[in-house]
Short mmCIF file of C-alpha atoms in Angstrom, two decimals:
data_model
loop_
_atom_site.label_atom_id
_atom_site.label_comp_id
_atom_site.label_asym_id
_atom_site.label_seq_id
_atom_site.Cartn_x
_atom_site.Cartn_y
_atom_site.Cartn_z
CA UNK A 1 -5.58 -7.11 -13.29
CA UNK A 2 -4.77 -9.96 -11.02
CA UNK A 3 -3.15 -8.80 -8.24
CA UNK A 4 -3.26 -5.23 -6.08
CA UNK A 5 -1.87 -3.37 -3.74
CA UNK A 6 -3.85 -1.29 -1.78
CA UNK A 7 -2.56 2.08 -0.30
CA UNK A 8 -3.37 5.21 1.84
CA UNK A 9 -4.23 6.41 5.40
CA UNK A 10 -5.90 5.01 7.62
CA UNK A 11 -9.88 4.99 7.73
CA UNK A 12 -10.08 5.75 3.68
CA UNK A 13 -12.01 2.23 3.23
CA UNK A 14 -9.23 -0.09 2.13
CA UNK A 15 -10.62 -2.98 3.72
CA UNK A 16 -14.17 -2.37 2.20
CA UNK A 17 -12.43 -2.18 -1.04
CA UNK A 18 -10.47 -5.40 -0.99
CA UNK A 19 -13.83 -7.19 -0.15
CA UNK A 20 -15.45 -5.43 -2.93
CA UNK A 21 -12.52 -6.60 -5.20
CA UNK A 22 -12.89 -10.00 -4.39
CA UNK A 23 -17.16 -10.19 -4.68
CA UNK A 24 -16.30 -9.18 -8.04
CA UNK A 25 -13.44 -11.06 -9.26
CA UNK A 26 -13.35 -13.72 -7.07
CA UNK A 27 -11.03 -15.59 -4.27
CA UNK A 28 -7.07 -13.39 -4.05
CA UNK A 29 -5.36 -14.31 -1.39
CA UNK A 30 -4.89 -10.99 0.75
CA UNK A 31 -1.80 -9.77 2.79
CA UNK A 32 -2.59 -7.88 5.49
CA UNK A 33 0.99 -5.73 6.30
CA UNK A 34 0.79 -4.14 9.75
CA UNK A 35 3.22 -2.43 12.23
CA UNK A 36 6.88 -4.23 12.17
CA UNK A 37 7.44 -6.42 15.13
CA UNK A 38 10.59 -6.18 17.20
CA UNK A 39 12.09 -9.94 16.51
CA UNK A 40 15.16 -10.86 19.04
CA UNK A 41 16.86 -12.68 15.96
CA UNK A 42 17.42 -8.88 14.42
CA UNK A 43 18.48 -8.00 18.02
CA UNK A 44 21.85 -7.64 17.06
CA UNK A 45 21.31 -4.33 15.20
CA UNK A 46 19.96 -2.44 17.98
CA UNK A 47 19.70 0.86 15.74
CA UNK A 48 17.82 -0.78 12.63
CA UNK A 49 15.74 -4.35 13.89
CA UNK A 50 12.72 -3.09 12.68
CA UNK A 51 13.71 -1.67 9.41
CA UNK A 52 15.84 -5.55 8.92
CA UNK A 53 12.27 -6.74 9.56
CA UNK A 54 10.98 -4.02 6.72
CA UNK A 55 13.52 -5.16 4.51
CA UNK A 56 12.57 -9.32 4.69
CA UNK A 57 9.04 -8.71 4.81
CA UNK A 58 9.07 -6.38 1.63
CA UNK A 59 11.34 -8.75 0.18
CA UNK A 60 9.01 -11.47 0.63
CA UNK A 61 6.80 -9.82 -0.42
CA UNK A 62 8.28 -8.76 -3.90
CA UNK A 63 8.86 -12.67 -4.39
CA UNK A 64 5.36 -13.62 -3.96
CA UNK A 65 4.25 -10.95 -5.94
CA UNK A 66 6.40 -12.17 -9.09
CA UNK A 67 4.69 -15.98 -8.31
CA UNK A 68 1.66 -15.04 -8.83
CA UNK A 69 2.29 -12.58 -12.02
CA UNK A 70 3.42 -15.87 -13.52
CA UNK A 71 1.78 -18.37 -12.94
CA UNK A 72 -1.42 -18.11 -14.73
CA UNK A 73 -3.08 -20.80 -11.99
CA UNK A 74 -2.83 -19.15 -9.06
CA UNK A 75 -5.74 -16.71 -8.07
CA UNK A 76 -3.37 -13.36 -7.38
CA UNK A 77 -2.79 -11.27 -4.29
CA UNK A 78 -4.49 -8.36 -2.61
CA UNK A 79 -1.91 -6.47 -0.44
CA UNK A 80 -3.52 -3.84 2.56
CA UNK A 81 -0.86 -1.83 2.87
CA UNK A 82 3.21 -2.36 1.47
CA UNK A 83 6.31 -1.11 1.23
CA UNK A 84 4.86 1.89 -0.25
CA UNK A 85 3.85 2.54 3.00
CA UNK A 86 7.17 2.05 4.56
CA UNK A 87 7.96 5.39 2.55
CA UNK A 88 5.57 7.38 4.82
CA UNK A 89 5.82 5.46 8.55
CA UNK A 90 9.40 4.99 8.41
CA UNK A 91 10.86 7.97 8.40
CA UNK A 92 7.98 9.68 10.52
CA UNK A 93 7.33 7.42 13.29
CA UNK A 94 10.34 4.59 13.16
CA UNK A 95 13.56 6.81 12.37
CA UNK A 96 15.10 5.95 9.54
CA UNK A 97 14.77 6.59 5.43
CA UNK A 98 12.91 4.43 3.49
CA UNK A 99 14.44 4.58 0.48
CA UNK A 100 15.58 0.93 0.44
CA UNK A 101 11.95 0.21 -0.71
CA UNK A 102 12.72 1.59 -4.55
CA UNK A 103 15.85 -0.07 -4.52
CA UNK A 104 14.04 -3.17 -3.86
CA UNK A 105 11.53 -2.40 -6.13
CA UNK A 106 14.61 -1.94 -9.04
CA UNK A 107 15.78 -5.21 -7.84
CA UNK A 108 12.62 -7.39 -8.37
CA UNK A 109 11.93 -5.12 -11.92
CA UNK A 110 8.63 -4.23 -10.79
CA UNK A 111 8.46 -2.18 -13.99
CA UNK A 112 8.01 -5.42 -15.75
CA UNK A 113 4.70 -6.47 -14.46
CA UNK A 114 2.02 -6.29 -16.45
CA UNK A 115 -1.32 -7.70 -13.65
CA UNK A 116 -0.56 -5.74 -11.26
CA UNK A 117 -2.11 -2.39 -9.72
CA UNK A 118 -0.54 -0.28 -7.32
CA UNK A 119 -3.78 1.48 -5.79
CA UNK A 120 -3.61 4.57 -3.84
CA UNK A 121 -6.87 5.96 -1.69
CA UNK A 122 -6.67 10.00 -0.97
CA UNK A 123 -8.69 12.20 0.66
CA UNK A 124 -9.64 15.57 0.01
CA UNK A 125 -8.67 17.30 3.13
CA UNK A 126 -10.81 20.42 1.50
CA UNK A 127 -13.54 19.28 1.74
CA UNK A 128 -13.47 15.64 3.17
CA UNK A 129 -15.84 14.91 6.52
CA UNK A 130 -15.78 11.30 6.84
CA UNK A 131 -12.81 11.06 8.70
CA UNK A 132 -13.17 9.49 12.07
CA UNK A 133 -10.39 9.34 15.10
CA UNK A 134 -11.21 5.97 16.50
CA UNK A 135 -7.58 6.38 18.40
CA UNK A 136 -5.91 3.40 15.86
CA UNK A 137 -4.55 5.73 13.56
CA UNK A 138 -1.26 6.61 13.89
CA UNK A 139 -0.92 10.34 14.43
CA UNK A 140 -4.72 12.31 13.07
CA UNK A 141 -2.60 15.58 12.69
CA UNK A 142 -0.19 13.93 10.60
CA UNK A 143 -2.83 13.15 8.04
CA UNK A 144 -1.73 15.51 5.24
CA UNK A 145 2.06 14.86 5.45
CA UNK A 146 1.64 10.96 5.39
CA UNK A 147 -0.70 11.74 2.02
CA UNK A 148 2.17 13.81 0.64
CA UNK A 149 4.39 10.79 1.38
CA UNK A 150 1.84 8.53 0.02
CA UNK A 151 1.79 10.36 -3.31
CA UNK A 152 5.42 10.85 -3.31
CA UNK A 153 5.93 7.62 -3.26
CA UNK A 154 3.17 6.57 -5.13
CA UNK A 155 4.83 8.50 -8.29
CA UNK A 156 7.89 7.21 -7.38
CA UNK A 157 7.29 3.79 -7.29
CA UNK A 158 8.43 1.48 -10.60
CA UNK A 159 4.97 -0.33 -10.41
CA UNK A 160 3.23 0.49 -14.10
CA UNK A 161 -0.37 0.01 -13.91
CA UNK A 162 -1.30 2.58 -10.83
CA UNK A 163 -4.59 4.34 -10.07
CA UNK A 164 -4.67 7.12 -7.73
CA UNK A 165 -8.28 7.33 -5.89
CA UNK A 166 -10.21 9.97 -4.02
CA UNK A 167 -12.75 8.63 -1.80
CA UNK A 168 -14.61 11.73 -1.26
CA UNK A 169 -17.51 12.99 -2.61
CA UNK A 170 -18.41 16.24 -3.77
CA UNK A 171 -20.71 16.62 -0.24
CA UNK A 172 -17.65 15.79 2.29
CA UNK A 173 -18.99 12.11 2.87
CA UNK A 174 -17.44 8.97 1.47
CA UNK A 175 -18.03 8.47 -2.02
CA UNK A 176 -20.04 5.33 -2.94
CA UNK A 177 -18.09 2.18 -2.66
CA UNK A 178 -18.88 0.49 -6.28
CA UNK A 179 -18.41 3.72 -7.73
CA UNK A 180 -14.51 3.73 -6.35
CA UNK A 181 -14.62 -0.45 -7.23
CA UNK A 182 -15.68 0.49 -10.96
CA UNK A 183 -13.21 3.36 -11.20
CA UNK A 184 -10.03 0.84 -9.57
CA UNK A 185 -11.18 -1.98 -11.97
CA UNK A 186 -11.11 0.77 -15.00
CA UNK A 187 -7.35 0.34 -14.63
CA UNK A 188 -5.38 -0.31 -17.76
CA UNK A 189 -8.32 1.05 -19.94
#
């Protein structure tokens, strides 16, 4: 695989991950997708200026995706966090229905890539005991509806190569981090 996206709630180690991706396959340029920002030029549509701000950044995203799963010189992308997520925060904390994200996803044919890896990092709420509230999170009690989301979307999106990951161990604790590398890297085997 050449190019990733990296998924889940927060605190699940996505940023360990990506480093651990890149110490073993080398430079990826990574995308860091945060919170939308409230831009005045989208001011006009009072109701929906940060989901027009979804919309363009996903889009962009899609774009530069397709760049680099063609053209065999460039190094490939590492995304923390997409428009998967979108699925989960928008509707939950922004207002309004994500949906627009698969329709995107139909509209760059995301089905036809063939190095890329939609990755998804899940917890075991059973059993898990790693999670910490450092107060960034979004919403701690929300934890097991935005997984649901997560998942839902996950299964939903047109991506072909996915991996869905556990971080937690048997104990409660975080699983080892190069045994989650080897098992993302497995992809496609």
């Amino acid at each position: 695989m050449k190019n990733f996206i990296i998924e889940g709630l927060d605190r699940l180690g996505k940023d360990l991950l990506i480093e651990n991706i890149q110490h073993r396959l080398g430079y990826k340029m990574v995308c860091h997708r945060s919170k939308p920002i409230m831009l005045e030029l989208y001011s006009h549509d009072k109701d929906n200026s940060l989901k027009t701000y979804q919309k363009e950044c996903f889009s962009n995203d899609m774009s530069l995706l397709w760049a680099a799963e063609n053209n065999f010189s460039l190094a490939g992308i590492i995304f923390n966090r997409s428009w998967i997520g979108e699925f989960v925060y928008g509707p939950i904390y922004r207002g309004y229905s994500a949906e627009y994200i698969f329709e995107l996803e139909h509209f760059y044919a995301l089905e036809k890539m063939r190095h890329t890896c939609l990755i998804l990092l899940t917890e075991d709420f059973g059993k898990s005991t790693h999670f910490v509230d450092d107060g960034l999170s979004f919403d701690v009690t929300k934890r097991q509806q935005e997984q649901n989301r997560f998942e839902h979307a996950f299964e939903r999106s047109r991506i072909p190569f996915k991996r869905k990951v556990c971080v937690t161990a048997k104990n409660g604790k975080f699983r080892n981090a190069q045994e989650i590398l080897n098992e993302v890297l497995s992809v496609g085997d």
